[in-house]
mmCIF file of C-alpha atoms in Angstrom:
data_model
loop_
_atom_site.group_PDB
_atom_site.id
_atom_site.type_symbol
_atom_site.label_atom_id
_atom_site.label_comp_id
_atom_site.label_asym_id
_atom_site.label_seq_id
_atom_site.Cartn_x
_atom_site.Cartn_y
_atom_site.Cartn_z
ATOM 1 C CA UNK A 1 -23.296 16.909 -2.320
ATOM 2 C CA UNK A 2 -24.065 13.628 -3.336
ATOM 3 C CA UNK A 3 -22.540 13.964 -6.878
ATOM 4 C CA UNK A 4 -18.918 15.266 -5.637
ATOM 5 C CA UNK A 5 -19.040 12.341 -2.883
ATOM 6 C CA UNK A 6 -20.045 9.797 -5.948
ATOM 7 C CA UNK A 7 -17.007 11.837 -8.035
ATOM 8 C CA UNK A 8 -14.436 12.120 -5.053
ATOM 9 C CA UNK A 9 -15.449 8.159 -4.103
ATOM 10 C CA UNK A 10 -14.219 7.195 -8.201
ATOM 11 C CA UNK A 11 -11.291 9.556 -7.706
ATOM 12 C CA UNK A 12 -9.943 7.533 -4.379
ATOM 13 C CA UNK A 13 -10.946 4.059 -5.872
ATOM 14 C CA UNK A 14 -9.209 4.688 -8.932
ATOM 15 C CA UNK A 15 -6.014 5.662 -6.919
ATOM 16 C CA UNK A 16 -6.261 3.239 -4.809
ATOM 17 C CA UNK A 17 -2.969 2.320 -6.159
ATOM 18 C CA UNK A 18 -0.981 4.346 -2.858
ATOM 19 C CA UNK A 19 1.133 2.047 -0.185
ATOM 20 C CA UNK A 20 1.597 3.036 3.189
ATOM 21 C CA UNK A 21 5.337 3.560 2.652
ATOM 22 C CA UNK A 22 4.144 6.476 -0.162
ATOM 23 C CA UNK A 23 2.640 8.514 2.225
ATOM 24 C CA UNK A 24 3.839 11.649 3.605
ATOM 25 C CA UNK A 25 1.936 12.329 7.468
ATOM 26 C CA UNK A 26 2.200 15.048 9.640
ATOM 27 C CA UNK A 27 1.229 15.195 12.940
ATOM 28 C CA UNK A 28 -1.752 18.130 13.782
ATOM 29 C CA UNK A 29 -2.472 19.723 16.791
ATOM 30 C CA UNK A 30 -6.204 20.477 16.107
ATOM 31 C CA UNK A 31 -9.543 17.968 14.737
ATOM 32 C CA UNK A 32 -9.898 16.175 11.606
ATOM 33 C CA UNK A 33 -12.460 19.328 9.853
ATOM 34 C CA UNK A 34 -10.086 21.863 11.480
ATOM 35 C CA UNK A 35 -7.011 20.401 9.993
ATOM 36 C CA UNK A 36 -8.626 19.940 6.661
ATOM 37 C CA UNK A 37 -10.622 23.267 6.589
ATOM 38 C CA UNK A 38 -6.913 24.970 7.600
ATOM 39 C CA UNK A 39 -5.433 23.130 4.686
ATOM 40 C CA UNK A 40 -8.267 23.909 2.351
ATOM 41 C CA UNK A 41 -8.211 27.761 3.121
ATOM 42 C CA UNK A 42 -4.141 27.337 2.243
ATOM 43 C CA UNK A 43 -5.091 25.596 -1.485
ATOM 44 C CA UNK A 44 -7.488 27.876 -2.566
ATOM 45 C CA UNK A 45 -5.019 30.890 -1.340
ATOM 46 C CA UNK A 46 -2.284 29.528 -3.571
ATOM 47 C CA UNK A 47 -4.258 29.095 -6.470
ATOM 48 C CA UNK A 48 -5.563 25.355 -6.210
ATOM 49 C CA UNK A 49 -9.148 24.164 -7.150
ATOM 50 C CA UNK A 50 -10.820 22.109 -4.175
ATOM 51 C CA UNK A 51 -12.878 19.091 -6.553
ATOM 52 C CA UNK A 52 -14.350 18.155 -2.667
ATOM 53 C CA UNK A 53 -14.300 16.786 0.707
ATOM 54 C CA UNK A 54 -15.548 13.180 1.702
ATOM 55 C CA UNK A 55 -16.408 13.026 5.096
ATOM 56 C CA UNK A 56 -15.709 9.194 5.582
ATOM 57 C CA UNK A 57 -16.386 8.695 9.132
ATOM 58 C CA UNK A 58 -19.766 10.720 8.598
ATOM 59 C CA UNK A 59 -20.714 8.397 5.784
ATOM 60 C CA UNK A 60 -19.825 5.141 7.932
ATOM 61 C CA UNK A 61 -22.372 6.597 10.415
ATOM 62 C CA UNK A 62 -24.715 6.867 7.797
ATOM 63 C CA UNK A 63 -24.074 3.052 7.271
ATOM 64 C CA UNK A 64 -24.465 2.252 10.309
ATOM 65 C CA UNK A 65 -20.575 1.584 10.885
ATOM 66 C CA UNK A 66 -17.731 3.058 13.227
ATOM 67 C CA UNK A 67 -14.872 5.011 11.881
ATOM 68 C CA UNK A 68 -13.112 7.485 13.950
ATOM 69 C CA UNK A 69 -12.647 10.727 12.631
ATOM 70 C CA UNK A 70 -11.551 10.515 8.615
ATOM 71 C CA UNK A 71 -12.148 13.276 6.056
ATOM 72 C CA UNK A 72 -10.204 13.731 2.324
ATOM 73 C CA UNK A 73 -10.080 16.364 0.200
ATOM 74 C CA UNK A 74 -9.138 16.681 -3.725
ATOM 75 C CA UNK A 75 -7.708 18.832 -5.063
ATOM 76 C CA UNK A 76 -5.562 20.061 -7.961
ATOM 77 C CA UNK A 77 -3.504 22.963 -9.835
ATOM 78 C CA UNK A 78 -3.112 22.175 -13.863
ATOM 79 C CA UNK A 79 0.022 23.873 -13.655
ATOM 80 C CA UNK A 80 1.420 21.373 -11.318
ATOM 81 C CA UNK A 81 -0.127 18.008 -12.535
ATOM 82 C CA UNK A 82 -0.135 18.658 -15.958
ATOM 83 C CA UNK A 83 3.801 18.528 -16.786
ATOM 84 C CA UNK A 84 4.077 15.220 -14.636
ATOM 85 C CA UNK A 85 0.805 13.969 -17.084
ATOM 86 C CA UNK A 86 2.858 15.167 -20.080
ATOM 87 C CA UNK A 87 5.683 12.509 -19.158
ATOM 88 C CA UNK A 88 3.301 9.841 -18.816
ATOM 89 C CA UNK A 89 -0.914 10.187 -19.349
ATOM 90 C CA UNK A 90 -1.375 7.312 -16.505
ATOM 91 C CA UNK A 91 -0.353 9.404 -13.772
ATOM 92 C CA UNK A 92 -3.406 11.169 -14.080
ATOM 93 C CA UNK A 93 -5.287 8.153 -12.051
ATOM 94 C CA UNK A 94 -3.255 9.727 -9.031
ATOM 95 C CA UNK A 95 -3.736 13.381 -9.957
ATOM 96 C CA UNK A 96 -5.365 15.496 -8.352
ATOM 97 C CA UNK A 97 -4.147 15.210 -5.377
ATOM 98 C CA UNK A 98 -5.820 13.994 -2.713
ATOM 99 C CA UNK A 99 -4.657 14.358 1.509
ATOM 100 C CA UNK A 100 -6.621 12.395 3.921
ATOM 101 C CA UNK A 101 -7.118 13.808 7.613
ATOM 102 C CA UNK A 102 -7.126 11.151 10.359
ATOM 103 C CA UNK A 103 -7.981 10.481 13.590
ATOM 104 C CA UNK A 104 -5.475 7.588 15.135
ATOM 105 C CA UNK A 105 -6.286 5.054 17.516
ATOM 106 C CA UNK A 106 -5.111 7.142 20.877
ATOM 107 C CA UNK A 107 -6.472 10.056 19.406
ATOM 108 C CA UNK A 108 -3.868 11.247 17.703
ATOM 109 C CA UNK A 109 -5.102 13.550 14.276
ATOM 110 C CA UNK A 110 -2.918 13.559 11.307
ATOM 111 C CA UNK A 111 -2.797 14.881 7.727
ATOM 112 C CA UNK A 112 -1.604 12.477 4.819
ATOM 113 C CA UNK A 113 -0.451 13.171 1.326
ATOM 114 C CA UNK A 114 0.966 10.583 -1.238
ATOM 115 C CA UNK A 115 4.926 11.212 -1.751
ATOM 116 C CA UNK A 116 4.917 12.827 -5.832
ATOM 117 C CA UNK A 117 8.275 10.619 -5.490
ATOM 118 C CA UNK A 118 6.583 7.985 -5.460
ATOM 119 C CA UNK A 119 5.296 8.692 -8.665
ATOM 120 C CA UNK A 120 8.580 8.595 -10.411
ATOM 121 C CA UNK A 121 8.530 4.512 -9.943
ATOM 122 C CA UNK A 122 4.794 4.093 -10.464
ATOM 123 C CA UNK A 123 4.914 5.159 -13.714
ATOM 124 C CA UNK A 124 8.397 4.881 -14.895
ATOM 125 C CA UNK A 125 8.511 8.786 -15.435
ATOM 126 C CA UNK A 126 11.833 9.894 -17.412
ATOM 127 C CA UNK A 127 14.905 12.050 -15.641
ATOM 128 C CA UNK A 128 13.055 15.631 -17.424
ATOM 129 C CA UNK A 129 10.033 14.553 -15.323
ATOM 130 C CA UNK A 130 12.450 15.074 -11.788
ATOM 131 C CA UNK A 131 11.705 18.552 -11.824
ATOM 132 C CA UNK A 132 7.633 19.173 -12.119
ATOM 133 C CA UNK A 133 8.083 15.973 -9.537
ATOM 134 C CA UNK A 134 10.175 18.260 -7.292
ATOM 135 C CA UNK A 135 8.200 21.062 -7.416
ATOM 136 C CA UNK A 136 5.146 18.966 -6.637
ATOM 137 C CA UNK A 137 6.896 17.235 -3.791
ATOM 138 C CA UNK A 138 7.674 20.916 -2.421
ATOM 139 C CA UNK A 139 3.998 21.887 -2.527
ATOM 140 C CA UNK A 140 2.757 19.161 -1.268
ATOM 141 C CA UNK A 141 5.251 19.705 1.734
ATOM 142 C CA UNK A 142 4.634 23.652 2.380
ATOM 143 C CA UNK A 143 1.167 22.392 2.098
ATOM 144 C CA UNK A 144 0.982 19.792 4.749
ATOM 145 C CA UNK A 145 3.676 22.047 7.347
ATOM 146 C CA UNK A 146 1.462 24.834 6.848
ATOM 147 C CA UNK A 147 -2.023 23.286 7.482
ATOM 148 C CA UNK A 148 -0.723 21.334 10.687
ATOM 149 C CA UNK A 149 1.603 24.590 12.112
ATOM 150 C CA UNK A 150 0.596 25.048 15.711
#
């Protein structure tokens, strides 16, 4: 466990490179684990690896610090980030993907993706890029509707 926190932790500090204007969030009816575990069932059904889950607010308690309820998962499909690392090696810093499950502060849960479109800009992919972008930005869609569908 402690080896795919140290991995996932790398993963998200490496990436850190997301604004809050490049992230898609959906609203969820149901907990931080349930929301993730819901979208984790859907990754693995369509073919995705899961590299892990970081349980942030569990690790804060470790710590001895407060977070409300925060979990992210990574995870990936070569057949989806490998054509976008094709146009440009770099974007691999972003790839896997990654969606963070969040508890707001009136309670609120939601489930958060980076926009793929805003990985056209961030590495200055070219126009035959727009399509493994678009089909990324479709799964990553289906992806968040489905795991957040009442």
């Amino acid at each position: 466990m402690l080896k795919v926190l140290i991995t996932a932790l790398v993963f998200v500090t490496l990436g850190a490179n997301a604004r809050a204007d490049d992230l898609i969030a959906v609203k969820s009816t149901r907990p931080v684990k349930e929301t993730l575990d819901r979208l984790q069932k859907l990754v693995t059904d369509d073919g995705f690896f899961v590299v892990g889950r970081v349980p942030h607010s569990e690790a804060a308690k470790d710590a001895g610090l407060t977070l409300r309820p925060t979990e992210l998962m990574i995870f990936g499909k070569p057949q989806s980030g490998t054509p976008i690392m094709v146009c440009n090696q770099r974007a691999g810093i972003d790839l896997p993907l990654r969606a963070l499950a969040w508890q707001d502060e009136v309670g609120q849960v939601w489930l958060g993706m980076v926009d793929p479109e805003a990985l056209k800009d961030r590495y200055a992919l070219a126009p035959e890029c727009e399509g493994a972008i678009a089909t990324m930005k479709a799964a990553v869609q289906k992806l968040l509707n489905g795991a957040t569908a009442p």
